[in-house]
mmCIF file of C-alpha atoms in Angstrom:
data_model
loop_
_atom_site.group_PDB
_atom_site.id
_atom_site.type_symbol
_atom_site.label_atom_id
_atom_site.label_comp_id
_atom_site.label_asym_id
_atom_site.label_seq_id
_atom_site.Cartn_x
_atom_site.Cartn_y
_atom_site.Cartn_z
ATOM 1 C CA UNK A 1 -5.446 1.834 -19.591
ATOM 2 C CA UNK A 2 -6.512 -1.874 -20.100
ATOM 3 C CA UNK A 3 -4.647 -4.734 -19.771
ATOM 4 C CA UNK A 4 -4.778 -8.590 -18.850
ATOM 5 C CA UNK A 5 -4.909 -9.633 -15.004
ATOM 6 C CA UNK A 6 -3.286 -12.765 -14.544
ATOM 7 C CA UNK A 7 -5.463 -14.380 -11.941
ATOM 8 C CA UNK A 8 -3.391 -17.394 -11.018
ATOM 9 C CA UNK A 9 -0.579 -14.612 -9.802
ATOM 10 C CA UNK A 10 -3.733 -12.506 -7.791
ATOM 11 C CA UNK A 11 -4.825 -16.130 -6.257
ATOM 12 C CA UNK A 12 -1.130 -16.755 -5.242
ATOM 13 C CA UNK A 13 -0.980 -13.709 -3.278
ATOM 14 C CA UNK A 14 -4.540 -14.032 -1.533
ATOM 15 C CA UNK A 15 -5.497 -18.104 -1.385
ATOM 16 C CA UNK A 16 -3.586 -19.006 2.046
ATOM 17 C CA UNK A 17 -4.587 -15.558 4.283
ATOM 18 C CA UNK A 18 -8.180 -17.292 5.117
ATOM 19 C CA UNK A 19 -10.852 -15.151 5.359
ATOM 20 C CA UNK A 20 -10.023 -12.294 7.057
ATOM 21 C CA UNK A 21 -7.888 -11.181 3.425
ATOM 22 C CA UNK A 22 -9.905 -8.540 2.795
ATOM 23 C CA UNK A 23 -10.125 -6.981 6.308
ATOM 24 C CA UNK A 24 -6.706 -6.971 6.962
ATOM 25 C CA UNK A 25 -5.315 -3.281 6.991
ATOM 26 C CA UNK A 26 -8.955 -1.977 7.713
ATOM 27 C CA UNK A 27 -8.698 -3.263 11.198
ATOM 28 C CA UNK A 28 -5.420 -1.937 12.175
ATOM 29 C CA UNK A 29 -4.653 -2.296 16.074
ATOM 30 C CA UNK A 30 -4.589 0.946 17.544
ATOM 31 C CA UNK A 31 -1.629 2.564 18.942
ATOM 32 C CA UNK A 32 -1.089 2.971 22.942
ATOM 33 C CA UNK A 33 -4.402 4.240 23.992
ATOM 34 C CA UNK A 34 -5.523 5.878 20.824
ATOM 35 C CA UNK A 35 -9.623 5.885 20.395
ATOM 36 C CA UNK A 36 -10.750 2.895 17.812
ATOM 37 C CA UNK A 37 -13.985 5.184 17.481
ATOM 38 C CA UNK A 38 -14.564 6.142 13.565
ATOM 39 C CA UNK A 39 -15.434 9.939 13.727
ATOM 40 C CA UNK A 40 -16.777 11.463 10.708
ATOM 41 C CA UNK A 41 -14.574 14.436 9.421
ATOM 42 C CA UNK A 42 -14.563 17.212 6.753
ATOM 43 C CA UNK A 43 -12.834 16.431 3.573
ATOM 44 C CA UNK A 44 -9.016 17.510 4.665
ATOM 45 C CA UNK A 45 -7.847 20.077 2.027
ATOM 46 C CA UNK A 46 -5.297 18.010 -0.429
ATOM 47 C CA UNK A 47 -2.814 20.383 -2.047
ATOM 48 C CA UNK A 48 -1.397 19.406 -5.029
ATOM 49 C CA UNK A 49 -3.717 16.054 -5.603
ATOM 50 C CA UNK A 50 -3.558 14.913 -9.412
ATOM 51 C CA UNK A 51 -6.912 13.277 -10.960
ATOM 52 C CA UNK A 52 -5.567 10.057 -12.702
ATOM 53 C CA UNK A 53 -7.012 9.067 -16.255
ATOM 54 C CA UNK A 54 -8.940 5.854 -14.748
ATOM 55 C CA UNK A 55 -12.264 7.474 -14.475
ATOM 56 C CA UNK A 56 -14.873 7.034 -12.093
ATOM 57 C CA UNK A 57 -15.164 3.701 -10.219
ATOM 58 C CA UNK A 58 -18.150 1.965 -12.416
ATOM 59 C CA UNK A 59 -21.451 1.691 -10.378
ATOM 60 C CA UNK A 60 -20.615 3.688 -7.297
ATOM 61 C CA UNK A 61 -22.699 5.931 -5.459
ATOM 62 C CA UNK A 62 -22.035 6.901 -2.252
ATOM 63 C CA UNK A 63 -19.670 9.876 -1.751
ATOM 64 C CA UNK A 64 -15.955 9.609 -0.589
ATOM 65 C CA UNK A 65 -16.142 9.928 2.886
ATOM 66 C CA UNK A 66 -13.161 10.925 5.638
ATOM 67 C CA UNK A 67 -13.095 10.007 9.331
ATOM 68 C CA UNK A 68 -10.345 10.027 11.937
ATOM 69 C CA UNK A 69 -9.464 6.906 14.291
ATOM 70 C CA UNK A 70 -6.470 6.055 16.175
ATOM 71 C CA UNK A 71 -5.182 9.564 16.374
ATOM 72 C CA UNK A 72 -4.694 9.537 12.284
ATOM 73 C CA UNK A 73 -6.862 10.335 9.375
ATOM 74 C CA UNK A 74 -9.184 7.347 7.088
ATOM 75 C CA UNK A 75 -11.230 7.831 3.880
ATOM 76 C CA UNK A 76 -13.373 5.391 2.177
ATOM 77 C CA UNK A 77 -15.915 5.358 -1.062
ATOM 78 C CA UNK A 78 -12.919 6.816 -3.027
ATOM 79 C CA UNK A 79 -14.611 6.718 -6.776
ATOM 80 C CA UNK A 80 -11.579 8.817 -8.602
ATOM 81 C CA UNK A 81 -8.111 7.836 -8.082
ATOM 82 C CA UNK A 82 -5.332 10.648 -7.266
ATOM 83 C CA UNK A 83 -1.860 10.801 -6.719
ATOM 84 C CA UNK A 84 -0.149 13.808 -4.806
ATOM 85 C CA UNK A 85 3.407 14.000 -5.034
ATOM 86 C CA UNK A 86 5.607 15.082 -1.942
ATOM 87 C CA UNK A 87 8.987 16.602 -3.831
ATOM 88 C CA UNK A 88 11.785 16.580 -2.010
ATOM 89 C CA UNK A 89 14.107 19.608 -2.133
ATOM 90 C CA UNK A 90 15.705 19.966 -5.640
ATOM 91 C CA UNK A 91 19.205 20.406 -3.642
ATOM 92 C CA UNK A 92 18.385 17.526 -1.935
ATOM 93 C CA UNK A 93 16.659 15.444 -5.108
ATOM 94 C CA UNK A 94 18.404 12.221 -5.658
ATOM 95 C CA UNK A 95 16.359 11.418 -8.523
ATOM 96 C CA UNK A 96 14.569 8.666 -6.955
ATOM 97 C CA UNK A 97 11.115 8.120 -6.724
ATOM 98 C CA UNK A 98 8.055 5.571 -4.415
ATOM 99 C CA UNK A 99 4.260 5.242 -5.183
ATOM 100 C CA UNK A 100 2.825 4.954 -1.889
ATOM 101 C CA UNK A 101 0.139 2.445 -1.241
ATOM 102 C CA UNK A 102 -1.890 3.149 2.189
ATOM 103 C CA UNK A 103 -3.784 0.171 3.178
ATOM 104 C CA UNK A 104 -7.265 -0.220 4.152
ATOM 105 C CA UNK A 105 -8.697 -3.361 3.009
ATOM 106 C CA UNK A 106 -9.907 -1.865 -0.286
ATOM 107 C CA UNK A 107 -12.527 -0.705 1.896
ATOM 108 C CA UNK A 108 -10.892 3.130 3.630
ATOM 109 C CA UNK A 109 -7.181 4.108 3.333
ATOM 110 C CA UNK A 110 -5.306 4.658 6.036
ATOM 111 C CA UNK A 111 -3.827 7.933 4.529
ATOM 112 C CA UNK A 112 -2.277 9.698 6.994
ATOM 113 C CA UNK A 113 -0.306 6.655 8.811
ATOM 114 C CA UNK A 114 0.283 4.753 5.956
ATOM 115 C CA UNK A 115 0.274 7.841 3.062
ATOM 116 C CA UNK A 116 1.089 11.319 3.680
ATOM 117 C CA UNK A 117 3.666 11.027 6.585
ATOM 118 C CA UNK A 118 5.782 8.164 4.885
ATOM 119 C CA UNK A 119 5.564 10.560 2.124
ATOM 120 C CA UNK A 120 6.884 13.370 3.925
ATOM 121 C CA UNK A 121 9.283 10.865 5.716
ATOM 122 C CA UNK A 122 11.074 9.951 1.845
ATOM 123 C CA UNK A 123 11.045 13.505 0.873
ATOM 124 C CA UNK A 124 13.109 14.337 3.450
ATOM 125 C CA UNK A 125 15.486 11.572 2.563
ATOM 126 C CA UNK A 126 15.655 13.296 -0.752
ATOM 127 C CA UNK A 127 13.261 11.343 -2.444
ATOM 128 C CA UNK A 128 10.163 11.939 -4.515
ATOM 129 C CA UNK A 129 7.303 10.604 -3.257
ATOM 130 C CA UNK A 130 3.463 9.978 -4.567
ATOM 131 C CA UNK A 131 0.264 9.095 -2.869
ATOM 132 C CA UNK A 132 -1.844 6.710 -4.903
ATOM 133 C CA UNK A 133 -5.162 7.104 -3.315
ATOM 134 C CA UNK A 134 -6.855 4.191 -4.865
ATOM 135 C CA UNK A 135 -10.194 3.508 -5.656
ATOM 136 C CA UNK A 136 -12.090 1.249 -3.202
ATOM 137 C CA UNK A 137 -14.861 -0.945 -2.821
ATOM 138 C CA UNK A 138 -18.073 0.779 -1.828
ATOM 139 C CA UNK A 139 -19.415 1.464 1.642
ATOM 140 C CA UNK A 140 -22.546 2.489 3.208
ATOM 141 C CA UNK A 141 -22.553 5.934 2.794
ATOM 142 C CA UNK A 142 -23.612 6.794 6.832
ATOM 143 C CA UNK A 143 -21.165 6.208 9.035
ATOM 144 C CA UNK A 144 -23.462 3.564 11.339
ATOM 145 C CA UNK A 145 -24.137 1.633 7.977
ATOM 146 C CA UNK A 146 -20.379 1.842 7.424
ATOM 147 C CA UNK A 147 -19.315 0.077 10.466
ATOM 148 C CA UNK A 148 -22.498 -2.255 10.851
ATOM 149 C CA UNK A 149 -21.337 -3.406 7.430
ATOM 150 C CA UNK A 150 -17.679 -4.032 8.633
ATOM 151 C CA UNK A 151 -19.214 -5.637 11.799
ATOM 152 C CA UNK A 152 -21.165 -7.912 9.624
ATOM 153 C CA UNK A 153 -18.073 -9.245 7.399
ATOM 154 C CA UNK A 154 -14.957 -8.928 9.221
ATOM 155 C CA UNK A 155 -16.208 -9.061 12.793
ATOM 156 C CA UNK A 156 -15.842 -12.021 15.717
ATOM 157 C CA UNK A 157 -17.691 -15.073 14.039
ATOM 158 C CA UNK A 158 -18.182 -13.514 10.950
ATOM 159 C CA UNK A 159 -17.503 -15.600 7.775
ATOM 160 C CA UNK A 160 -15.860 -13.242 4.994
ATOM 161 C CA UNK A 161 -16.557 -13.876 1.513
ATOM 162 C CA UNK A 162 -14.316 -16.213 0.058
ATOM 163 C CA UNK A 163 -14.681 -14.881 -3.947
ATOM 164 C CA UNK A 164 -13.446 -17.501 -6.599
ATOM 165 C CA UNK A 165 -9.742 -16.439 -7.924
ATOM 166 C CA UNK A 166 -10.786 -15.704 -11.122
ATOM 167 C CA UNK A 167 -13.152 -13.130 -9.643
ATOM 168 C CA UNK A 168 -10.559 -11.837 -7.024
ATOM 169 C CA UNK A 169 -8.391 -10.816 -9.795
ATOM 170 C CA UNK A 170 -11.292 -9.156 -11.516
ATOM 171 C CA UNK A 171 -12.052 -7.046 -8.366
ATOM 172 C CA UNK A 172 -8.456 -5.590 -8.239
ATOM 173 C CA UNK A 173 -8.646 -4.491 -12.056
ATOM 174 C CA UNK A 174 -9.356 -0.932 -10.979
ATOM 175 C CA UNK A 175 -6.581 -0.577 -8.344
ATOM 176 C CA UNK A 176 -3.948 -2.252 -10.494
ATOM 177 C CA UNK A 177 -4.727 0.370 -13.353
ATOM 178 C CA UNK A 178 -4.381 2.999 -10.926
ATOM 179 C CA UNK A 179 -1.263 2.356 -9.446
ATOM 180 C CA UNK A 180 -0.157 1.579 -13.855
ATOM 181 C CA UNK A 181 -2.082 5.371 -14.733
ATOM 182 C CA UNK A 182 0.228 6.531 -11.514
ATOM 183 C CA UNK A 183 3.441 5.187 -12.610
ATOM 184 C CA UNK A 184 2.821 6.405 -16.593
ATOM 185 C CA UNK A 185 2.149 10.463 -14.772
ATOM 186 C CA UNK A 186 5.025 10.163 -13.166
ATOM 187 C CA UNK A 187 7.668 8.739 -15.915
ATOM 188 C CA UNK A 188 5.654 11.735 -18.195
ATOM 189 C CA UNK A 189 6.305 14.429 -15.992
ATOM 190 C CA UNK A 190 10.289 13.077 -14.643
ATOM 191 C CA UNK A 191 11.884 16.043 -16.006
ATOM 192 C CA UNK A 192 9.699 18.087 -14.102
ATOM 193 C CA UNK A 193 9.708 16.747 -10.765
ATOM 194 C CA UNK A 194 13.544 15.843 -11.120
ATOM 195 C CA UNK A 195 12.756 12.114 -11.016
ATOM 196 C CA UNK A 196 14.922 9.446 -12.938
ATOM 197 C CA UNK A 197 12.395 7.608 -14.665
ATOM 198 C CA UNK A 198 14.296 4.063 -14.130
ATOM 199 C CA UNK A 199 14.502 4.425 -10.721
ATOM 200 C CA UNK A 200 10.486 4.580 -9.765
ATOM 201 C CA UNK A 201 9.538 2.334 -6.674
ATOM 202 C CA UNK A 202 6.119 1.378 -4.893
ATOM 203 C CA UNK A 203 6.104 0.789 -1.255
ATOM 204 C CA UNK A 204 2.479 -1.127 -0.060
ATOM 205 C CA UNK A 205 0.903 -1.484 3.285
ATOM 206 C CA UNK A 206 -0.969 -4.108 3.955
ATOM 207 C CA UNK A 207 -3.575 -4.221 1.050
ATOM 208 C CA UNK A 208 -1.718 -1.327 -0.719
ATOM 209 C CA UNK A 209 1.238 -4.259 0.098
ATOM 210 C CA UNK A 210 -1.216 -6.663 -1.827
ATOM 211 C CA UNK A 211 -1.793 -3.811 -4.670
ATOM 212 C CA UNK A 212 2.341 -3.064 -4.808
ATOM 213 C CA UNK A 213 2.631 -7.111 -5.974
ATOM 214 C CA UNK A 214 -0.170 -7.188 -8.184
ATOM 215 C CA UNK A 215 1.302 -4.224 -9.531
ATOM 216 C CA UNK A 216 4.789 -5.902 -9.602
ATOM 217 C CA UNK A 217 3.175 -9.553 -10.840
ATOM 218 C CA UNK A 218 0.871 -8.309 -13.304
ATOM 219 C CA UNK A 219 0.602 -4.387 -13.927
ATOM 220 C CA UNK A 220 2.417 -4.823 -17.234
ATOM 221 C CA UNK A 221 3.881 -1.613 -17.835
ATOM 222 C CA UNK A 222 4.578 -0.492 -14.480
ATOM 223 C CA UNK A 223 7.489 -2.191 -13.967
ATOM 224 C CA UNK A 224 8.595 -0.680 -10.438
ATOM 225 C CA UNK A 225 12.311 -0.535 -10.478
ATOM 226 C CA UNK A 226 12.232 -1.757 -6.197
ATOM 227 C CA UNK A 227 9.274 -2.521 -4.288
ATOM 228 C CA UNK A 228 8.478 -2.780 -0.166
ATOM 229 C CA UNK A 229 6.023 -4.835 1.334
ATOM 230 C CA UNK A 230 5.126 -3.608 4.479
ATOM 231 C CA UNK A 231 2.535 -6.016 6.812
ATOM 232 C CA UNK A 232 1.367 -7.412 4.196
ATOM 233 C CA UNK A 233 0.752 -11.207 2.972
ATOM 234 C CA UNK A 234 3.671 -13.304 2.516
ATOM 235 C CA UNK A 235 2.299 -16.133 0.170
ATOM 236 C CA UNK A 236 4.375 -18.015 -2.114
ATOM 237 C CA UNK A 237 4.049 -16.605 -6.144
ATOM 238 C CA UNK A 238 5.747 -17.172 -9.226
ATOM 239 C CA UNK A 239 8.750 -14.354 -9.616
ATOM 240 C CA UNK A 240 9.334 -12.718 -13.322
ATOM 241 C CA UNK A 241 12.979 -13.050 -13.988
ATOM 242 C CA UNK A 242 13.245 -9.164 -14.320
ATOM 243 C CA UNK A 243 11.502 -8.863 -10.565
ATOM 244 C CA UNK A 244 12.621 -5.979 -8.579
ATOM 245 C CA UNK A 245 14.635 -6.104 -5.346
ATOM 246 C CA UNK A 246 11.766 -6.636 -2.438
ATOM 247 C CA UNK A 247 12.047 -5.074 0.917
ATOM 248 C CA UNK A 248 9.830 -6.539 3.670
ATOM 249 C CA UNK A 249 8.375 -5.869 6.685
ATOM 250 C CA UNK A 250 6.501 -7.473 9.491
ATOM 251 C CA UNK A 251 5.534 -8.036 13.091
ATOM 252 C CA UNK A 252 5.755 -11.763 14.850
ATOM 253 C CA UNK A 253 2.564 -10.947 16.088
ATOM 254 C CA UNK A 254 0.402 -9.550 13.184
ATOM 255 C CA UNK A 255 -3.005 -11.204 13.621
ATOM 256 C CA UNK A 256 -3.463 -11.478 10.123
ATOM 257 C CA UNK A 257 -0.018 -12.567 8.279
ATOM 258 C CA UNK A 258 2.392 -13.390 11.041
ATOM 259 C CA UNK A 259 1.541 -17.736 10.423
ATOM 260 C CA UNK A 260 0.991 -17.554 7.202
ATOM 261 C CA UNK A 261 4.486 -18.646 6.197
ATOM 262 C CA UNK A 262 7.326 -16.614 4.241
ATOM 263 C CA UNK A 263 6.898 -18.186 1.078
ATOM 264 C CA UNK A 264 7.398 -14.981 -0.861
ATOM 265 C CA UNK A 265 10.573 -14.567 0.825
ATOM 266 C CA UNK A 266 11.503 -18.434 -0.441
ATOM 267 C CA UNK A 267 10.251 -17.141 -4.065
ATOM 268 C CA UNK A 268 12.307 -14.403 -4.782
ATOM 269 C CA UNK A 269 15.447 -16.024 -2.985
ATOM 270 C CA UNK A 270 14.789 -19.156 -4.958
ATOM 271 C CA UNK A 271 14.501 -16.876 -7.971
ATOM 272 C CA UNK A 272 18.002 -15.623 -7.078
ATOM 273 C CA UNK A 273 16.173 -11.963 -7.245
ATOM 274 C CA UNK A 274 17.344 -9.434 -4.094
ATOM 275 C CA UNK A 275 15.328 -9.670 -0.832
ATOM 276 C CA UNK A 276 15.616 -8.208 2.667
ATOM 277 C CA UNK A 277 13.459 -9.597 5.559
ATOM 278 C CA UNK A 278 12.533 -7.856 8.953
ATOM 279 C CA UNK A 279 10.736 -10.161 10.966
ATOM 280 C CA UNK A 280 9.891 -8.036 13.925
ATOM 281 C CA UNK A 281 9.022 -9.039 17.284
ATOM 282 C CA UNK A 282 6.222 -7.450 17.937
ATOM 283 C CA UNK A 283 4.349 -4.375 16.283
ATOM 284 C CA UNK A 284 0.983 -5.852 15.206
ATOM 285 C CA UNK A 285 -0.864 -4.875 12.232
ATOM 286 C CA UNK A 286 -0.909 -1.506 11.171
ATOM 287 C CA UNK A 287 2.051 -0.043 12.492
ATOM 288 C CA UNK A 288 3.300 2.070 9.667
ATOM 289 C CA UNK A 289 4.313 5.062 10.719
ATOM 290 C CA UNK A 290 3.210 5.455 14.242
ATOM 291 C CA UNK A 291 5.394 5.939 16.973
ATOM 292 C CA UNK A 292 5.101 2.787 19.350
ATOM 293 C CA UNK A 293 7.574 1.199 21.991
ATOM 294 C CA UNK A 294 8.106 -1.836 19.766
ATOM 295 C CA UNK A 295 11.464 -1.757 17.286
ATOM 296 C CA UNK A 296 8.859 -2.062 14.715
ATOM 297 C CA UNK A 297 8.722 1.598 14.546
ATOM 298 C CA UNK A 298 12.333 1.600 13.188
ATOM 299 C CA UNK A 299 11.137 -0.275 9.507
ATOM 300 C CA UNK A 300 11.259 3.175 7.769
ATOM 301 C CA UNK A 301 15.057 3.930 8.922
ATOM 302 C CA UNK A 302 15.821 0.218 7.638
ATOM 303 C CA UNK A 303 14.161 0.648 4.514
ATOM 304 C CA UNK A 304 16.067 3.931 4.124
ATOM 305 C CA UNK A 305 19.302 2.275 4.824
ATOM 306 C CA UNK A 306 18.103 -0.499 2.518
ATOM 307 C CA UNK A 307 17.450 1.712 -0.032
ATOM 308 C CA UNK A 308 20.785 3.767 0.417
ATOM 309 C CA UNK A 309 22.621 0.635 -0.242
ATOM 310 C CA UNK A 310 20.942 0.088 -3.264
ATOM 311 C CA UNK A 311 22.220 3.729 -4.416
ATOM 312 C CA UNK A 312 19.021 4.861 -4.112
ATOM 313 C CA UNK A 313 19.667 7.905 -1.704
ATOM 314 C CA UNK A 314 22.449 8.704 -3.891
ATOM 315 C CA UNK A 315 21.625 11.199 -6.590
ATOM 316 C CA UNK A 316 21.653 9.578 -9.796
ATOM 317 C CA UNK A 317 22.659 6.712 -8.108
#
């Protein structure tokens, strides 16, 4: 699936973050007293995972990898994109469908917090449901290697690389394609998994927020019908006059895009396109779908609601 990445719509989304862009889901605050220790696991068992059409990551080596941390479940070195759908009960099937989008950096996914239980969490809304697990940049392969090398780049004093915009945009060509191969599966097989194929969303966290507006901004054909943005960056972009409604998400205190400004929020209102904004008080980065004391932990009941009142929830609304 090839198409044309507009990088002055990547550079919008990534130029104001600073350097710590890149890093930005992967180093996700831990919840209550959860261990930040990365623990190497067996490869979980993934019933019902789909191989998308993308093909293997070009030049990679090292071997996905899975590891637990904060109580929840990480992998990294993904070569070969898949998407495993979480159906909701055909009695209960409203017809609507989300891609989600863990986050991770491009470096791991975060696919338990930020995948498989909102998954299960929209299923049992009655909606269909999809994790994209993305292909990432490569890692060390052993697991001291792994977090040296996020030491070296994202730790205290380190500089991040700073990559021109016209090479930015190049490095998210194999995400963007997955998240297009996952949104052509799914429109191909509606009638199958009782999906409306008008009414196909994406919801991002953090980077998978930053893949969900690539997707939106330049994935061509995609053409998500809603799209939520949850913790991830808020910088200013030019909006297509078909752009989607936008729910977003985020904590006062997210170290990484809590002062960078709400100029996406500004662009789709100026744009006269439909936005909702939670601006929580506190949460941090990385909340998704654990349960913490903050009223973060209530986005996913507001994005139901918002998504109800878009007719969403309704079948064949």
């Amino acid at each position: 699936m090839r198409h044309r990445i507009h990088a002055a719509a990547i550079a919008h989304l990534l130029r104001p973050i600073g350097a710590g862009i890149l890093a930005a889901a992967t180093l996700t605050a831990p919840v209550q007293a959860q261990s930040d220790k990365m623990v190497p696991i067996p490869t979980p068992a993934q019933p019902g995972a789909i191989t998308l059409d993308t093909g293997k990551l070009p030049g990679a080596t090292a071997p996905e990898a899975w590891h637990s941390q904060y109580g929840s479940v990480f992998t990294r070195n993904v070569t070969v994109a898949t998407l495993t759908p979480f159906l909701p009960d055909p009695a209960k099937a409203t017809g609507a469908a989300v891609i989600v989008a863990p986050g991770g950096g491009f470096r791991t996914l975060s696919m338990e917090n930020e995948g498989w239980d909102v998954a299960r969490a929209l299923a049992a809304k009655g909606v269909a449901a999809f994790v994209l697990k993305y292909r990432l940049n490569p890692t060390p392969a052993d697991m001291p290697g792994f977090e040296r090398s996020m030491a070296e780049i994202f730790g205290p004093g380190a500089r991040p690389p700073r990559p021109r915009a016209d090479a930015m945009a190049a490095s998210l060509a194999p995400q963007i394609a997955d998240a297009r191969a996952a949104f052509a599966l799914i429109r191909k097989r509606a009638g199958e998994w009782h999906v409306d194929a008008d009414r196909i969303g994406m919801v991002g966290f953090s980077a998978g927020a930053m893949l969900t507006m690539a997707t939106t901004l330049s994935g061509g054909d995609a053409k998500p019908a809603f799209i939520g943005n949850i913790y991830g960056p808020l910088t200013a972009v030019t909006v297509p006059a078909d752009a989607p409604p936008m729910f977003v998400a985020l904590a006062s205190d997210d170290p990484f895009f809590a002062n960078g400004g709400f100029g996406l929020i500004e662009s789709w209102r100026t744009a006269k396109r439909p936005v909702e904004f939670h601006l929580f008080e506190q949460g941090g980065h990385g909340f998704g779908m654990y349960p913490k004391p903050t009223t973060s932990t209530g986005w996913f009941e507001e994005f139901a609601r918002w998504m109800d009142m878009h007719g969403l929830l309704k079948r064949g609304g």
